[in-house]
Amino acid sequence: NAGVTQTPKFQVLKTGQSMTLQCAQDMNHEYMSWYRQDPGMGLRLIHYSVGAGITDQGEVPNGYNVSRSTTEDFPLRLLSAAPSQTSVYFCASSYYGAGDGETQYFGPGTRLLVL
Amino acid sequence: TQLLEQSPQFLSIQEGENLTVYCNSSSVFSSLQWYRQEPGEGPVLLVTVVTGGEVKKLKRLTFQFGDARKDSSLHITAAQPGDTGLYLCAGGYTGTASKLTFGTGTRLQVTL
């Protein structure tokens, strides 16, 4: 299993450009999430999905769109990049066990710089 | 709004020392998780605790969930350089999969 894969690893954008961050998992997990990580802020949830066709907003959804057409893929779209979106983006997939709570697996991250 | 506060933010110790990292909240969580993140990589789950007062051990790491399920601690015995990394706690609620709330993190450096 490859686990959770993310592409690209690095990206530089100009203000106003759009792009899609790709995320795929091969563990057949129902749940997937996108987080951003900024210095001193920990990880903040952007959007999440509890299954194909179902998505919902997290703590910081503005400026981002998601869709979940398959169990495997959960792309994150930046509509019009802004310098405030400079961050490291992590995708995660997870399953929920009644006795153990949620077990999340994170991808390696995408480092985004918006100029 | 940051619901989970971690302390200390930074910790630099020598190999062989013991340390404790704290994760505190004003909210009650159904479960509490601890992750370790190394530079350039995603967080890796270390443990999940789900019962108030629960203690779990993972080799030299001991995790405790507070009785009221509002706080947790991570104790490392005889730290090694391989323990260096960013430690993150995350709280979850029953029935709300994928909506974890993460703490701000504790950066640990263990030197020889």
Short mmCIF file of C-alpha atoms in Angstrom, two decimals:
data_model
loop_
_atom_site.label_atom_id
_atom_site.label_comp_id
_atom_site.label_asym_id
_atom_site.label_seq_id
_atom_site.Cartn_x
_atom_site.Cartn_y
_atom_site.Cartn_z
CA ASN A 1 0.00 0.00 0.00
CA ALA A 2 1.20 3.49 -0.84
CA GLY A 3 -0.96 4.96 1.94
CA VAL A 4 -1.82 8.62 1.37
CA THR A 5 -0.10 10.34 -1.54
CA GLN A 6 -0.06 14.07 -2.30
CA THR A 7 1.05 16.00 -5.35
CA PRO A 8 2.79 18.29 -5.94
CA LYS A 9 5.34 18.39 -3.09
CA PHE A 10 6.15 22.06 -3.71
CA GLN A 11 4.35 24.80 -5.58
CA VAL A 12 4.86 28.52 -6.11
CA LEU A 13 1.88 30.56 -7.26
CA LYS A 14 1.25 34.18 -8.05
CA THR A 15 -1.61 35.98 -6.34
CA GLY A 16 -4.86 35.28 -8.18
CA GLN A 17 -3.78 32.02 -9.79
CA SER A 18 -5.78 28.86 -9.20
CA MET A 19 -4.54 25.34 -8.66
CA THR A 20 -5.55 21.91 -7.43
CA LEU A 21 -3.73 19.94 -4.77
CA GLN A 22 -4.13 16.24 -5.37
CA CYS A 23 -4.67 13.62 -2.68
CA ALA A 24 -5.20 9.88 -3.08
CA GLN A 25 -5.41 6.95 -0.68
CA ASP A 26 -5.41 3.22 -1.34
CA MET A 27 -6.64 2.00 2.04
CA ASN A 28 -10.34 2.16 1.19
CA HIS A 29 -10.95 4.62 4.02
CA GLU A 30 -14.29 6.37 4.09
CA TYR A 31 -13.06 9.55 5.75
CA MET A 32 -10.66 12.08 4.26
CA SER A 33 -9.58 15.54 5.38
CA TRP A 34 -7.50 18.52 4.36
CA TYR A 35 -5.50 20.52 6.91
CA ARG A 36 -3.17 23.46 6.71
CA GLN A 37 -0.23 23.85 9.06
CA ASP A 38 1.16 27.28 9.90
CA PRO A 39 3.89 28.11 12.44
CA GLY A 40 2.48 28.33 15.96
CA MET A 41 -1.02 27.36 14.80
CA GLY A 42 -0.91 23.58 14.73
CA LEU A 43 -3.07 21.90 12.10
CA ARG A 44 -6.36 23.51 11.14
CA LEU A 45 -9.10 21.63 9.34
CA ILE A 46 -10.09 23.08 5.95
CA HIS A 47 -12.62 20.58 4.56
CA TYR A 48 -13.46 16.98 5.20
CA SER A 49 -15.45 14.14 3.67
CA VAL A 50 -17.19 11.19 5.29
CA GLY A 51 -17.69 9.34 2.02
CA ALA A 52 -17.87 9.68 -1.75
CA GLY A 53 -20.19 12.52 -2.69
CA ILE A 54 -20.25 13.98 0.84
CA THR A 55 -18.12 16.93 1.92
CA ASP A 56 -18.34 19.54 4.65
CA GLN A 57 -16.49 22.62 5.87
CA GLY A 58 -13.93 22.63 8.62
CA GLU A 59 -12.51 25.49 10.64
CA VAL A 60 -10.93 27.51 7.79
CA PRO A 61 -12.79 26.74 4.51
CA ASN A 62 -12.77 30.18 2.85
CA GLY A 63 -10.90 30.25 -0.46
CA TYR A 64 -10.91 26.49 -0.88
CA ASN A 65 -13.19 24.02 -2.63
CA VAL A 66 -13.30 20.23 -2.46
CA SER A 67 -15.13 17.38 -4.14
CA ARG A 68 -15.18 13.63 -3.52
CA SER A 69 -16.26 11.73 -6.60
CA THR A 70 -14.48 8.50 -5.60
CA THR A 71 -13.43 6.90 -2.32
CA GLU A 72 -9.77 7.17 -3.33
CA ASP A 73 -9.42 10.82 -4.35
CA PHE A 74 -10.02 14.09 -2.50
CA PRO A 75 -8.61 17.11 -4.41
CA LEU A 76 -8.38 20.57 -2.85
CA ARG A 77 -8.86 23.54 -5.13
CA LEU A 78 -7.57 27.04 -4.50
CA LEU A 79 -9.86 29.33 -6.42
CA SER A 80 -7.79 32.54 -6.42
CA ALA A 81 -4.57 32.20 -4.46
CA ALA A 82 -3.68 34.80 -1.84
CA PRO A 83 -0.45 35.27 0.16
CA SER A 84 -2.39 34.25 3.30
CA GLN A 85 -2.72 30.78 1.79
CA THR A 86 1.02 30.24 1.96
CA SER A 87 1.23 27.16 4.13
CA VAL A 88 1.91 23.45 4.27
CA TYR A 89 -1.13 21.42 3.30
CA PHE A 90 -1.75 17.92 4.58
CA CYS A 91 -4.29 15.42 3.39
CA ALA A 92 -5.38 12.60 5.69
CA SER A 93 -7.53 9.53 5.40
CA SER A 94 -9.02 7.71 8.34
CA TYR A 95 -11.32 5.04 9.65
CA TYR A 96 -13.40 5.15 12.78
CA GLY A 97 -13.32 2.25 15.21
CA ALA A 98 -15.90 2.20 17.98
CA GLY A 99 -13.41 1.26 20.65
CA ASP A 100 -10.37 3.15 19.41
CA GLY A 101 -11.82 6.36 18.05
CA GLU A 102 -10.46 7.64 14.78
CA THR A 103 -7.16 6.50 13.25
CA GLN A 104 -5.78 9.03 10.76
CA TYR A 105 -3.02 8.54 8.22
CA PHE A 106 -1.40 11.68 6.85
CA GLY A 107 0.22 12.31 3.51
CA PRO A 108 3.69 13.88 3.20
CA GLY A 109 2.33 17.37 2.59
CA THR A 110 2.37 20.03 -0.13
CA ARG A 111 4.37 23.18 0.52
CA LEU A 112 2.69 26.17 -1.12
CA LEU A 113 4.14 29.64 -1.52
CA VAL A 114 1.90 32.40 -2.86
CA LEU A 115 3.72 35.51 -4.02
CA THR B 1 -10.47 29.46 18.23
CA GLN B 2 -7.74 27.19 19.60
CA LEU B 3 -9.34 24.71 21.98
CA LEU B 4 -6.24 22.68 22.82
CA GLU B 5 -3.25 24.28 24.51
CA GLN B 6 0.03 22.42 24.66
CA SER B 7 2.90 23.12 27.00
CA PRO B 8 5.72 23.64 26.81
CA GLN B 9 5.99 24.96 23.26
CA PHE B 10 9.69 24.10 23.04
CA LEU B 11 11.80 21.67 24.99
CA SER B 12 15.50 20.98 24.59
CA ILE B 13 16.93 18.22 26.75
CA GLN B 14 19.86 15.85 26.84
CA GLU B 15 19.73 12.16 26.12
CA GLY B 16 18.62 10.15 29.14
CA GLU B 17 16.45 12.85 30.70
CA ASN B 18 12.74 12.44 31.39
CA LEU B 19 10.09 14.89 30.19
CA THR B 20 6.35 15.50 30.24
CA VAL B 21 4.26 17.32 27.66
CA TYR B 22 0.80 18.59 28.53
CA CYS B 23 -2.33 19.07 26.46
CA ASN B 24 -5.16 21.03 28.09
CA SER B 25 -8.62 22.07 27.03
CA SER B 26 -11.73 23.64 28.47
CA SER B 27 -13.78 21.23 26.37
CA VAL B 28 -14.56 17.57 26.95
CA PHE B 29 -13.40 15.24 24.19
CA SER B 30 -14.53 11.71 23.40
CA SER B 31 -10.99 10.74 22.42
CA LEU B 32 -7.55 12.24 22.55
CA GLN B 33 -4.73 11.39 20.18
CA TRP B 34 -1.01 12.05 20.18
CA TYR B 35 1.04 12.40 17.00
CA ARG B 36 4.73 12.88 16.26
CA GLN B 37 5.81 14.85 13.22
CA GLU B 38 9.33 14.97 11.81
CA PRO B 39 10.55 17.80 9.54
CA GLY B 40 9.20 17.54 6.01
CA GLU B 41 6.75 14.77 6.84
CA GLY B 42 3.15 14.38 7.90
CA PRO B 43 2.13 13.59 11.50
CA VAL B 44 2.20 9.95 12.54
CA LEU B 45 -0.31 8.65 15.07
CA LEU B 46 1.26 7.38 18.30
CA VAL B 47 -1.77 6.56 20.43
CA THR B 48 -5.48 7.12 20.95
CA VAL B 49 -7.03 7.28 24.44
CA VAL B 50 -10.79 7.14 24.82
CA THR B 51 -11.56 6.54 28.51
CA GLY B 52 -11.18 9.10 31.29
CA GLY B 53 -8.20 8.17 33.47
CA GLU B 54 -6.84 5.79 30.84
CA VAL B 55 -3.09 5.20 30.75
CA LYS B 56 -1.34 3.69 27.72
CA LYS B 57 2.30 2.81 27.35
CA LEU B 58 4.28 2.62 24.13
CA LYS B 59 7.82 1.51 25.03
CA ARG B 60 9.31 4.56 26.82
CA LEU B 61 6.25 6.75 26.17
CA THR B 62 3.36 6.91 28.65
CA PHE B 63 0.12 8.61 27.71
CA GLN B 64 -2.62 9.58 30.14
CA PHE B 65 -6.13 10.89 29.55
CA GLY B 66 -7.49 13.05 32.34
CA ASP B 67 -10.40 11.81 34.41
CA ALA B 68 -12.65 14.56 33.06
CA ARG B 69 -11.43 13.95 29.48
CA LYS B 70 -10.31 17.57 29.13
CA ASP B 71 -6.57 17.06 29.33
CA SER B 72 -3.82 14.62 28.54
CA SER B 73 -0.13 14.16 29.13
CA LEU B 74 2.75 12.46 27.36
CA HIS B 75 5.70 11.34 29.46
CA ILE B 76 8.93 10.16 27.88
CA THR B 77 11.40 8.22 29.99
CA ALA B 78 15.11 8.30 29.17
CA ALA B 79 14.73 10.40 26.03
CA GLN B 80 16.78 9.51 22.98
CA PRO B 81 17.78 11.62 19.94
CA GLY B 82 15.27 9.61 17.90
CA ASP B 83 12.48 11.14 20.01
CA THR B 84 13.21 14.56 18.48
CA GLY B 85 10.21 15.99 16.66
CA LEU B 86 6.99 17.95 16.94
CA TYR B 87 4.43 16.34 19.25
CA LEU B 88 0.80 17.15 18.57
CA CYS B 89 -2.30 16.30 20.55
CA ALA B 90 -5.71 16.16 18.88
CA GLY B 91 -9.19 15.87 20.34
CA GLY B 92 -12.15 14.20 18.73
CA TYR B 93 -15.85 13.73 19.38
CA THR B 94 -17.94 10.58 19.03
CA GLY B 95 -19.80 10.50 15.76
CA THR B 96 -17.76 13.28 14.16
CA ALA B 97 -15.08 11.41 12.30
CA SER B 98 -12.50 13.57 10.50
CA LYS B 99 -13.19 16.63 12.66
CA LEU B 100 -10.19 16.50 14.94
CA THR B 101 -9.05 19.63 16.76
CA PHE B 102 -5.26 19.86 16.99
CA GLY B 103 -3.15 21.51 19.63
CA THR B 104 -0.39 23.99 18.82
CA GLY B 105 2.35 21.41 19.28
CA THR B 106 5.46 20.88 21.40
CA ARG B 107 8.80 20.88 19.64
CA LEU B 108 11.22 18.50 21.35
CA GLN B 109 14.94 18.35 20.72
CA VAL B 110 17.03 15.64 22.35
CA THR B 111 20.78 16.07 22.13
CA LEU B 112 23.63 13.68 22.88
#
